[in-house]
Amino acid sequence: MKIVIATKNRHKFTEISCSLAGIEGISLVSLNDFPNAPDVIEDGETFEENAVKKASEIAEYIGLPAMADDSGIVVDALDGRPGVLSARYGGPGLDDGGRNRLLLGEVRGVPPQGRTARFVCVIAVAFPGGGHHTSRGECAGCIADEMSGTHGFGYDPIFFLPEYGKTMAEIPLEEKNRISHRARAIEGMRTILAGMTGGTG
Ligand code: IMP
């Protein structure tokens, strides 16, 4: 079975396709092989809705099963924000640093026990004609008092991992890729795909 990875981001394609490599009966192709595929608008209220919407619209358009993900950071003290708005939190004028400063300001004064947060990633595989499966991965931590670290991207510099005593941006990328929400969601998807094809995973 051929599955289209519904992202034009080469980094994401490489991460997902490397992690899902070797499942018997599955081959993965990039959305870059389908330059006219539409850009799907991510207007869902949950990570699941967005991932399923992206995967379904691409599967319908291309006529092959498609896989898509949606991810972000959920902060308990902010009633779950930024959530599905993570990439565009604070509006289009902000970069990653600006979004991190905004979030730090919003939780200023919140005591350590109230600063819990998690990264969430949902991966969906959808089929032309209907039907889908999803896999959710989470990584728990809390919001630091200030930014630190230079690895990773996005909210990594303010995401503190108590078991490491460091932010996500201070641990090596290989370690992040072992414990991250994305790694966990991909692992679940590996099991789903292996079950679908009867492969060994
Ligand atoms: P998307 O899933 O590519 O739409 O990404 C959503 C947004 O969530 C990103 O732009 C980042 O701001 C944030 N995000 C998702 N995963 C991570 C991560 O591993 N580290 C830091 N930020 C992340």
CSV table of N, CA and C and ligand atoms in Angstrom, one decimal, residues 7 9 12 15 42 47 50 54 69-73 82-89 96 99-100 119-122 151-157 159 168 176-177 180-182, ligand 1:
chain,number,residue,atom,x,y,z
A,7,THR,N,2.6,16.4,4.0
A,7,THR,CA,3.3,17.6,4.4
A,7,THR,C,4.3,18.0,3.3
A,9,ASN,N,6.8,19.9,4.2
A,9,ASN,CA,7.9,20.2,5.0
A,9,ASN,C,8.9,18.9,5.0
A,12,LYS,N,9.8,17.2,8.3
A,12,LYS,CA,8.8,16.3,8.8
A,12,LYS,C,8.7,15.0,8.0
A,15,GLU,N,11.5,12.8,9.1
A,15,GLU,CA,11.3,12.2,10.4
A,15,GLU,C,10.2,11.1,10.4
A,42,GLU,N,-6.3,24.6,8.4
A,42,GLU,CA,-6.4,24.0,9.7
A,42,GLU,C,-7.3,24.8,10.6
A,47,PHE,N,-6.6,18.8,17.9
A,47,PHE,CA,-5.6,18.3,17.0
A,47,PHE,C,-6.1,17.2,16.1
A,50,ASN,N,-8.0,18.5,13.0
A,50,ASN,CA,-7.0,19.1,12.0
A,50,ASN,C,-6.3,18.0,11.3
A,54,LYS,N,-6.7,17.3,7.3
A,54,LYS,CA,-5.6,17.3,6.3
A,54,LYS,C,-5.5,16.0,5.6
A,69,ASP,N,-0.2,15.2,10.3
A,69,ASP,CA,-0.2,15.4,11.7
A,69,ASP,C,-0.6,16.8,12.1
A,70,ASP,N,-0.9,17.0,13.3
A,70,ASP,CA,-1.1,18.3,13.9
A,70,ASP,C,-0.5,18.3,15.3
A,71,SER,N,0.1,19.4,15.7
A,71,SER,CA,0.8,19.3,17.0
A,71,SER,C,0.8,20.7,17.6
A,72,GLY,N,1.1,20.8,18.9
A,72,GLY,CA,1.2,22.1,19.6
A,72,GLY,C,1.4,21.9,21.1
A,73,ILE,N,1.3,23.0,21.8
A,73,ILE,CA,1.6,23.0,23.2
A,73,ILE,C,0.3,23.4,24.0
A,82,PRO,N,-1.8,27.6,24.1
A,82,PRO,CA,-2.2,27.9,22.7
A,82,PRO,C,-2.9,26.7,22.0
A,83,GLY,N,-2.7,25.5,22.3
A,83,GLY,CA,-3.4,24.3,21.7
A,83,GLY,C,-3.2,24.4,20.2
A,84,VAL,N,-4.4,24.2,19.5
A,84,VAL,CA,-4.3,24.1,18.0
A,84,VAL,C,-3.9,25.5,17.4
A,85,LEU,N,-3.8,26.5,18.2
A,85,LEU,CA,-3.3,27.8,17.6
A,85,LEU,C,-1.8,28.0,17.8
A,86,SER,N,-1.1,27.0,18.3
A,86,SER,CA,0.3,27.1,18.7
A,86,SER,C,1.1,27.8,17.6
A,87,ALA,N,1.0,27.4,16.4
A,87,ALA,CA,1.9,27.9,15.3
A,87,ALA,C,1.6,29.4,15.1
A,88,ARG,N,0.4,29.9,15.3
A,88,ARG,CA,0.1,31.3,15.0
A,88,ARG,C,-0.3,32.0,16.2
A,89,TYR,N,0.0,31.6,17.4
A,89,TYR,CA,-0.4,32.2,18.7
A,89,TYR,C,0.2,33.6,18.7
A,96,ASP,N,9.1,32.6,16.8
A,96,ASP,CA,9.1,31.7,17.9
A,96,ASP,C,9.5,32.4,19.2
A,99,ARG,N,6.5,34.5,20.5
A,99,ARG,CA,5.5,33.6,21.0
A,99,ARG,C,5.9,33.1,22.4
A,100,ASN,N,7.2,32.8,22.6
A,100,ASN,CA,7.6,32.3,23.9
A,100,ASN,C,7.5,33.4,24.9
A,119,PHE,N,3.2,18.9,25.4
A,119,PHE,CA,3.2,18.9,23.9
A,119,PHE,C,2.3,17.7,23.5
A,120,VAL,N,1.5,18.0,22.4
A,120,VAL,CA,0.6,17.0,21.9
A,120,VAL,C,0.8,16.9,20.4
A,121,CYS,N,0.8,15.6,19.9
A,121,CYS,CA,0.9,15.4,18.5
A,121,CYS,C,-0.1,14.3,18.1
A,122,VAL,N,-1.0,14.6,17.1
A,122,VAL,CA,-1.9,13.6,16.6
A,122,VAL,C,-1.5,13.3,15.1
A,151,HIS,N,18.6,24.2,21.2
A,151,HIS,CA,18.2,23.1,20.3
A,151,HIS,C,16.7,23.2,19.9
A,152,GLY,N,16.3,22.3,19.0
A,152,GLY,CA,14.9,22.2,18.7
A,152,GLY,C,14.3,23.5,18.0
A,153,PHE,N,13.1,23.7,18.3
A,153,PHE,CA,12.4,24.8,17.7
A,153,PHE,C,11.1,25.2,18.5
A,154,GLY,N,10.4,26.2,18.0
A,154,GLY,CA,9.1,26.5,18.7
A,154,GLY,C,9.2,26.8,20.1
A,155,TYR,N,8.4,26.1,20.9
A,155,TYR,CA,8.3,26.3,22.4
A,155,TYR,C,9.3,25.5,23.2
A,156,ASP,N,10.3,24.9,22.5
A,156,ASP,CA,11.2,24.0,23.2
A,156,ASP,C,12.0,24.8,24.3
A,157,PRO,N,12.4,26.1,24.1
A,157,PRO,CA,13.2,26.8,25.1
A,157,PRO,C,12.4,27.1,26.4
A,159,PHE,N,9.9,24.9,27.6
A,159,PHE,CA,9.3,23.7,28.0
A,159,PHE,C,10.2,22.9,28.9
A,168,MET,N,13.4,21.5,26.9
A,168,MET,CA,13.5,20.6,25.7
A,168,MET,C,14.6,21.2,24.8
A,176,LYS,N,15.5,14.2,22.5
A,176,LYS,CA,14.1,14.7,22.2
A,176,LYS,C,13.3,13.8,21.3
A,177,ASN,N,14.0,13.3,20.2
A,177,ASN,CA,13.3,12.5,19.2
A,177,ASN,C,12.9,11.1,19.8
A,180,SER,N,9.7,12.6,22.5
A,180,SER,CA,8.7,13.6,22.1
A,180,SER,C,7.3,13.1,21.9
A,181,HIS,N,6.4,14.0,21.9
A,181,HIS,CA,5.0,13.7,21.5
A,181,HIS,C,4.9,13.2,20.1
A,182,ARG,N,5.8,13.7,19.2
A,182,ARG,CA,5.8,13.2,17.8
A,182,ARG,C,6.3,11.8,17.8
B,1,IMP,P1,2.4,22.1,13.2
B,1,IMP,O1,2.0,20.7,13.8
B,1,IMP,O2,3.5,21.9,12.2
B,1,IMP,O3,1.2,22.9,12.8
B,1,IMP,O4,3.1,22.8,14.4
B,1,IMP,C1,2.4,23.5,15.4
B,1,IMP,C2,3.2,24.4,16.3
B,1,IMP,O5,3.3,23.8,17.6
B,1,IMP,C3,4.7,24.6,15.9
B,1,IMP,O6,4.7,25.7,15.0
B,1,IMP,C4,5.3,24.9,17.2
B,1,IMP,O7,5.1,26.2,17.6
B,1,IMP,C5,4.6,24.0,18.1
B,1,IMP,N1,5.3,22.7,18.3
B,1,IMP,C6,4.9,21.5,17.8
B,1,IMP,N2,5.8,20.6,18.1
B,1,IMP,C7,6.8,21.2,18.8
B,1,IMP,C8,8.0,20.8,19.4
B,1,IMP,O8,8.4,19.6,19.3
B,1,IMP,N3,8.7,21.7,20.0
B,1,IMP,C9,8.3,23.0,20.1
B,1,IMP,N4,7.2,23.5,19.6
B,1,IMP,C10,6.4,22.6,18.9
